Each structure stands twice: as structure tokens, then as C-alpha cells.
Amino acid sequence: MSAQVLIIDEVHESMAQGLEAMQFSVVDGSTWSKEEIIHQIPIFEGLVVRSKLKIDASFLAKADSLRFIARAGAGLDLIDLEAASQRNIEVFSANEGNKEAVAEHVIGQLLSLAHRLHKSDREVRQGIWDREGNRGWEISGKTIGIIGYGHMGQSVAFRLSSFGSTILAYDKYQPVSQYSAEMQDIFNQADIVSLHIPLTDETRGMVNEQWLSQFKKPIVLINSSRGAISPLPAILIGLEKGQIQGLILDVLPNEKINTWSEEDKALFNKISAFPATLFSPHVAGWTNESYRKINEVLLAKIKAFYTA
């Protein structure tokens, strides 16, 4: 029998088709419970995941046959990479597959905030014709700090550079090309800051009072990476102090809104009451095109892994 791959999340149909073309036997476990997945995982050589469950050391200890995990997305914070490495399990992500989607989403939200499109649209629908109240500001001439210069950061920088903006890019772990800057440069000069970093022990809670206090000017803060990087209590303080003059969040620390406590709801309501705020439900990298392209990237990596 051919090697088996288990898909535990909903993914584009091209994933199963591509794996079968490589002679894998594909099992759809997208409706399985966590207990069923754990019970069945010992027989599978490959695992395709999005965010259904945390792939931790205890889970991997039961995955006796597992050779690879393919994450249909960018972030790997739900996978214990050290435990996977110790068991010689390759972990693939598909950052390349949704970089265009993320860049377009970030810029779309930034344009909407800058030109008050979200506000003016609601008002006109209600019969309010307020030109002066919807006077916008231009991205041209602004200094934009991009923190994290992987696929997402590069894609955003490339597109924003055409707006006549000054781009300052900082990445602690990989070199930056023509936009290279130190973090202090971003603190000193940035008007807009866009986060494109993974969630790690180092970045969790990075956006705090001390971090925000280092900016010399009020900033527009954009987070399309992971919500836990920018905790909401610190965001609220930044808004109240005027350190954050505009806020764009595609991600939240707790995205299961139906589990929010009354305190959580009150905190979010205070933040969303500020007019220069814009939110979306973790969809920056989630387009019709990226849904397919993510699979293309993963399938190419899986094929290269088996033909190396």
C-alpha cells in the first residue's frame, strides 16, 4: 500500500489531487475529532494542517511513521518545531503562497484608513455628505517601518515603495536589501509601522508600553501577523496616549470571539471606539488565488523532499 497522508483541515482540492499524483494515498480527516486524529496518526507518513489543533511534542510522540508536516499557511506557531526536528520530521510552510494577498490587504486597509473610505462609505449610505470630516491624508511622503523582512515584508515593501514613501525594513534574523535599517531608525523616523514577524517567545507581547514609548512620532500600527504580538491592553494605552494615531488589525490575541469575557468585550469596544481603527477577521492572506497557490508551494516542497 502507498504511503498515506492525512489532511485534517479544509484545504483547496488541489492538495489531495497533487498528493495522489505523487502516488500518496490521501485520507480526508477534516471532520475528525482531536481524539480520532491522535488515535489514527501512527499510520500516516504525511500530515496536512492549517490550525485545527496544536501539533505539540505529545502529539508527535504518537506519530511513529510521520515524515513531514505541511502547514497550509505561513505561521508555524502551532507546531513544536524542536520536537519535530528531534524526530526527523520535516515541516513545510507556504509563506510564498499568500505574500501577494497579504501585501494587497495591508495596503488596501492602509488606504482605507488614510482616506477614511470605511467611514465615508457608511455615512453616505446613511445620507450624510461630510466632505471636510472625511478629508484624508496621503501615504506619499510618509516613512514606513516594516518589521520582519521575509516573504510578506518584502512583498509589502515592494508595493509601498511605488507610493513615494520612504521604506525602512528591519529583520533581526535575515539581511535586508536596499531598505535596510536598524530598529532605532524605525523608532526615530516611522510614521507607519507594519508587523510581519512570526509569533515566538521573543515576539509574544512585543508591542507593549515600553516598545510604544520609543517612537518619536505617533504611528499608524498595522498587524497582519499574529495577534499575541500586540496585546490589546497595550494597544488601548497607546491609543489613549496618542502614541498610536491609527490602528489596523487583521489579527487578535483571541480570535474566538464567542469565548470573550465581558472584560474582553469591554476592552475591544474601547479600542474600536477610536475612529482611526480598522479590523478584519484574519483574512489578509486568504484570497481565492492564495487558497490555491499555498497548495502549489507545499506540493513543490513535498516533491523536492522525496526526490532529493
XYZ file of C-alpha atoms in Angstrom:
308
model
C 0.000 0.000 0.000
C 1.269 3.500 -0.833
C 2.281 5.900 1.904
C -0.665 7.666 3.494
C -1.156 11.403 4.063
C -3.783 12.749 6.424
C -5.442 16.117 5.746
C -7.051 17.390 8.951
C -8.211 20.856 7.832
C -10.226 22.131 4.913
C -7.823 22.934 2.069
C -8.169 23.516 -1.653
C -8.994 20.321 -3.543
C -5.726 20.618 -5.478
C -3.850 19.397 -2.386
C -5.361 15.908 -2.473
C -5.062 15.813 -6.258
C -1.392 16.785 -6.147
C -0.547 14.276 -3.427
C -2.325 11.493 -5.296
C -0.356 12.405 -8.427
C 2.757 11.717 -6.322
C 1.342 8.264 -5.508
C 0.276 9.041 -1.957
C -2.893 7.606 -0.526
C -4.818 10.608 0.826
C -7.249 10.436 3.741
C -9.624 13.321 4.481
C -9.711 13.750 8.250
C -11.097 17.291 8.199
C -14.201 16.184 10.106
C -12.334 14.002 12.606
C -12.205 14.924 16.260
C -8.896 15.561 18.013
C -9.174 12.117 19.643
C -9.694 10.410 16.275
C -6.691 12.195 14.771
C -4.434 11.213 17.683
C -5.659 7.608 17.520
C -5.027 7.308 13.774
C -1.834 9.386 13.386
C 0.653 6.470 13.888
C -0.077 5.086 10.407
C 0.438 8.301 8.443
C 3.626 9.403 6.713
C 2.408 12.925 5.969
C 0.135 15.428 7.704
C -1.502 18.497 6.134
C -2.709 21.081 8.654
C -3.913 24.635 8.941
C -4.869 25.489 12.520
C -7.255 22.789 13.716
C -5.045 21.614 16.559
C -1.690 22.180 18.198
C 0.982 19.800 16.964
C 2.970 19.509 20.194
C 5.562 17.046 21.479
C 2.955 14.703 22.967
C 1.133 14.531 19.635
C 4.344 13.928 17.698
C 5.374 11.172 20.122
C 2.435 9.158 18.777
C 3.239 9.895 15.123
C 5.512 6.885 14.630
C 5.511 6.982 10.823
C 5.373 10.715 10.222
C 7.988 12.117 7.832
C 6.530 15.538 7.023
C 4.019 18.143 8.147
C 2.704 20.582 5.547
C 1.220 23.742 7.040
C -1.249 25.295 4.592
C -0.331 28.840 5.560
C 2.573 30.884 6.847
C 2.808 30.738 10.647
C 4.283 27.715 12.404
C 3.497 28.748 15.980
C 1.089 25.816 16.451
C 3.796 23.277 15.627
C 6.550 22.283 18.062
C 9.436 22.657 15.626
C 12.067 21.418 18.062
C 10.139 18.225 18.772
C 9.598 17.697 15.052
C 13.306 18.158 14.366
C 14.225 15.671 17.079
C 12.026 13.091 15.363
C 13.434 13.958 11.893
C 10.068 15.261 10.713
C 10.271 17.910 8.006
C 7.963 20.888 8.448
C 6.895 22.875 5.405
C 5.105 26.216 5.360
C 3.784 28.168 2.409
C 4.752 31.775 3.085
C 5.381 32.303 -0.609
C 1.815 31.316 -1.463
C -0.006 34.218 0.133
C 2.545 37.035 0.123
C 0.695 38.914 -2.638
C -2.605 38.559 -0.799
C -1.117 39.900 2.439
C 0.525 42.851 0.713
C -2.640 43.852 -1.134
C -4.731 43.509 2.021
C -2.352 45.590 4.133
C -2.180 48.341 1.524
C -5.944 48.223 0.965
C -6.599 48.696 4.662
C -3.972 51.433 4.910
C -5.550 53.326 2.007
C -8.993 52.899 3.535
C -7.806 54.269 6.865
C -5.809 57.128 5.343
C -8.654 58.266 3.082
C -11.420 57.392 5.569
C -13.115 55.168 2.996
C -14.661 52.862 5.602
C -16.145 55.846 7.455
C -17.335 57.842 4.456
C -18.980 54.811 2.845
C -21.100 54.190 5.949
C -22.022 57.857 6.167
C -23.077 58.274 2.540
C -25.266 55.189 2.857
C -26.950 56.969 5.759
C -27.455 60.183 3.776
C -24.530 62.035 5.376
C -22.432 64.121 2.940
C -19.464 65.247 5.070
C -16.554 66.240 2.861
C -14.463 68.040 5.460
C -14.958 65.299 8.066
C -13.599 62.788 5.583
C -10.524 64.699 4.473
C -7.779 62.080 4.193
C -4.007 62.016 4.258
C -1.528 60.646 1.736
C 0.824 57.688 2.052
C 3.198 59.511 -0.270
C 5.991 61.155 1.671
C 5.488 59.045 4.787
C 8.184 56.863 6.346
C 7.060 53.270 6.684
C 8.792 50.864 9.034
C 8.487 47.199 8.119
C 9.448 44.844 10.918
C 10.168 41.375 9.555
C 11.530 41.075 6.030
C 10.509 37.617 4.927
C 8.156 36.965 2.035
C 5.367 39.111 3.490
C 7.549 42.053 4.482
C 9.305 42.087 1.127
C 6.029 41.981 -0.774
C 4.617 44.889 1.230
C 7.825 46.922 0.861
C 7.943 46.382 -2.899
C 4.408 47.653 -3.383
C 4.557 50.542 -0.927
C 7.779 51.852 -2.478
C 5.765 52.875 -5.547
C 3.699 55.260 -3.398
C 6.649 57.615 -2.960
C 7.179 56.504 0.621
C 10.466 56.004 2.436
C 10.791 52.332 3.415
C 12.796 51.261 6.477
C 12.941 47.486 6.897
C 14.324 45.643 9.903
C 14.765 41.928 10.386
C 16.782 40.552 13.268
C 17.468 37.217 11.613
C 17.991 37.825 7.912
C 19.641 40.520 5.782
C 17.572 43.282 4.237
C 18.450 44.708 0.827
C 18.040 48.363 -0.176
C 15.648 49.210 2.664
C 17.918 48.029 5.475
C 17.518 49.889 8.769
C 18.092 49.395 12.458
C 15.162 49.215 14.834
C 16.245 52.539 16.299
C 15.838 54.137 12.865
C 12.236 52.971 12.807
C 11.651 54.273 16.327
C 13.084 57.644 15.302
C 11.519 58.143 11.872
C 8.470 55.957 11.217
C 5.001 57.342 10.561
C 3.576 53.892 9.783
C 4.720 50.525 11.174
C 3.708 47.172 9.689
C 4.483 43.919 11.508
C 5.445 40.815 9.512
C 7.076 38.600 12.142
C 6.275 35.128 13.463
C 4.875 34.525 16.928
C 7.701 33.250 19.126
C 8.653 33.535 22.772
C 10.656 36.586 21.736
C 7.869 38.384 19.873
C 4.920 37.465 22.097
C 3.726 40.705 23.697
C 6.374 42.719 21.844
C 4.016 45.662 21.364
C 3.897 46.882 24.948
C 4.041 50.244 26.695
C 7.840 50.331 26.715
C 8.036 49.478 22.988
C 5.478 52.107 22.011
C 7.161 54.759 24.153
C 10.299 54.580 21.964
C 8.629 56.046 18.888
C 9.430 59.716 18.369
C 6.193 60.340 16.441
C 2.650 58.980 16.717
C 2.360 55.983 14.403
C -0.177 54.064 12.405
C 0.279 50.480 13.596
C -0.543 47.546 11.313
C -0.517 43.933 12.471
C -1.321 41.195 9.974
C 0.952 38.581 11.546
C -0.214 37.215 14.916
C -2.489 38.839 17.472
C -0.476 37.859 20.530
C 2.357 40.096 19.320
C 0.209 43.163 20.063
C -1.850 42.596 23.248
C -4.973 44.721 23.380
C -4.333 46.341 26.801
C -1.112 47.861 25.442
C -2.900 48.901 22.249
C -5.546 50.747 24.246
C -2.922 52.584 26.292
C -1.111 53.547 23.095
C -4.324 54.934 21.618
C -5.192 56.823 24.781
C -1.717 58.372 24.995
C -1.735 59.305 21.309
C 1.251 57.062 20.584
C -0.946 55.161 18.131
C -2.852 57.554 15.868
C -4.146 54.867 13.558
C -4.671 51.141 14.067
C -5.130 48.320 11.565
C -5.536 44.798 12.937
C -6.178 41.703 10.853
C -5.376 39.538 13.882
C -6.389 39.486 17.543
C -4.887 37.718 20.561
C -8.094 35.697 20.940
C -9.868 35.231 17.631
C -12.598 33.015 19.070
C -14.854 35.982 19.687
C -17.663 33.836 21.096
C -15.373 32.934 24.031
C -14.672 36.539 25.028
C -15.388 37.520 28.616
C -17.262 40.712 29.430
C -13.892 42.249 30.232
C -12.550 41.231 26.807
C -15.584 42.756 25.097
C -15.280 45.983 27.054
C -11.590 46.284 26.158
C -12.234 45.763 22.458
C -15.159 48.198 22.491
C -12.915 50.895 23.960
C -10.351 50.312 21.225
C -12.878 50.192 18.390
C -14.470 53.431 19.615
C -11.402 55.293 18.365
C -12.317 56.481 14.852
C -8.963 55.727 13.194
C -9.213 51.971 13.718
C -9.848 49.247 11.179
C -10.274 45.492 11.690
C -10.590 42.339 9.584
C -11.020 38.671 10.620
C -7.536 37.234 9.922
C -8.053 37.200 6.156
C -5.035 39.182 4.909
C -3.538 36.112 3.261
C -6.852 34.448 2.454
C -7.886 35.044 -1.163
C -9.249 32.775 -3.858
C -5.838 32.828 -5.503
C -3.775 32.235 -2.359
C -6.013 29.298 -1.394
C -4.690 27.524 -4.483
C -1.149 28.956 -4.530
C -0.479 27.794 -0.957
C -1.034 24.219 -2.126
C 1.208 24.682 -5.151
C 4.047 25.826 -2.885
C 3.578 22.937 -0.452
C 3.297 20.304 -3.155
C 6.523 21.535 -4.742
C 8.311 21.313 -1.385
C 6.960 17.839 -0.688
C 8.020 16.645 -4.144
C 11.510 18.105 -3.678
C 11.758 16.402 -0.273
C 11.057 12.975 -1.765
C 13.221 13.411 -4.856
C 16.283 14.943 -3.159
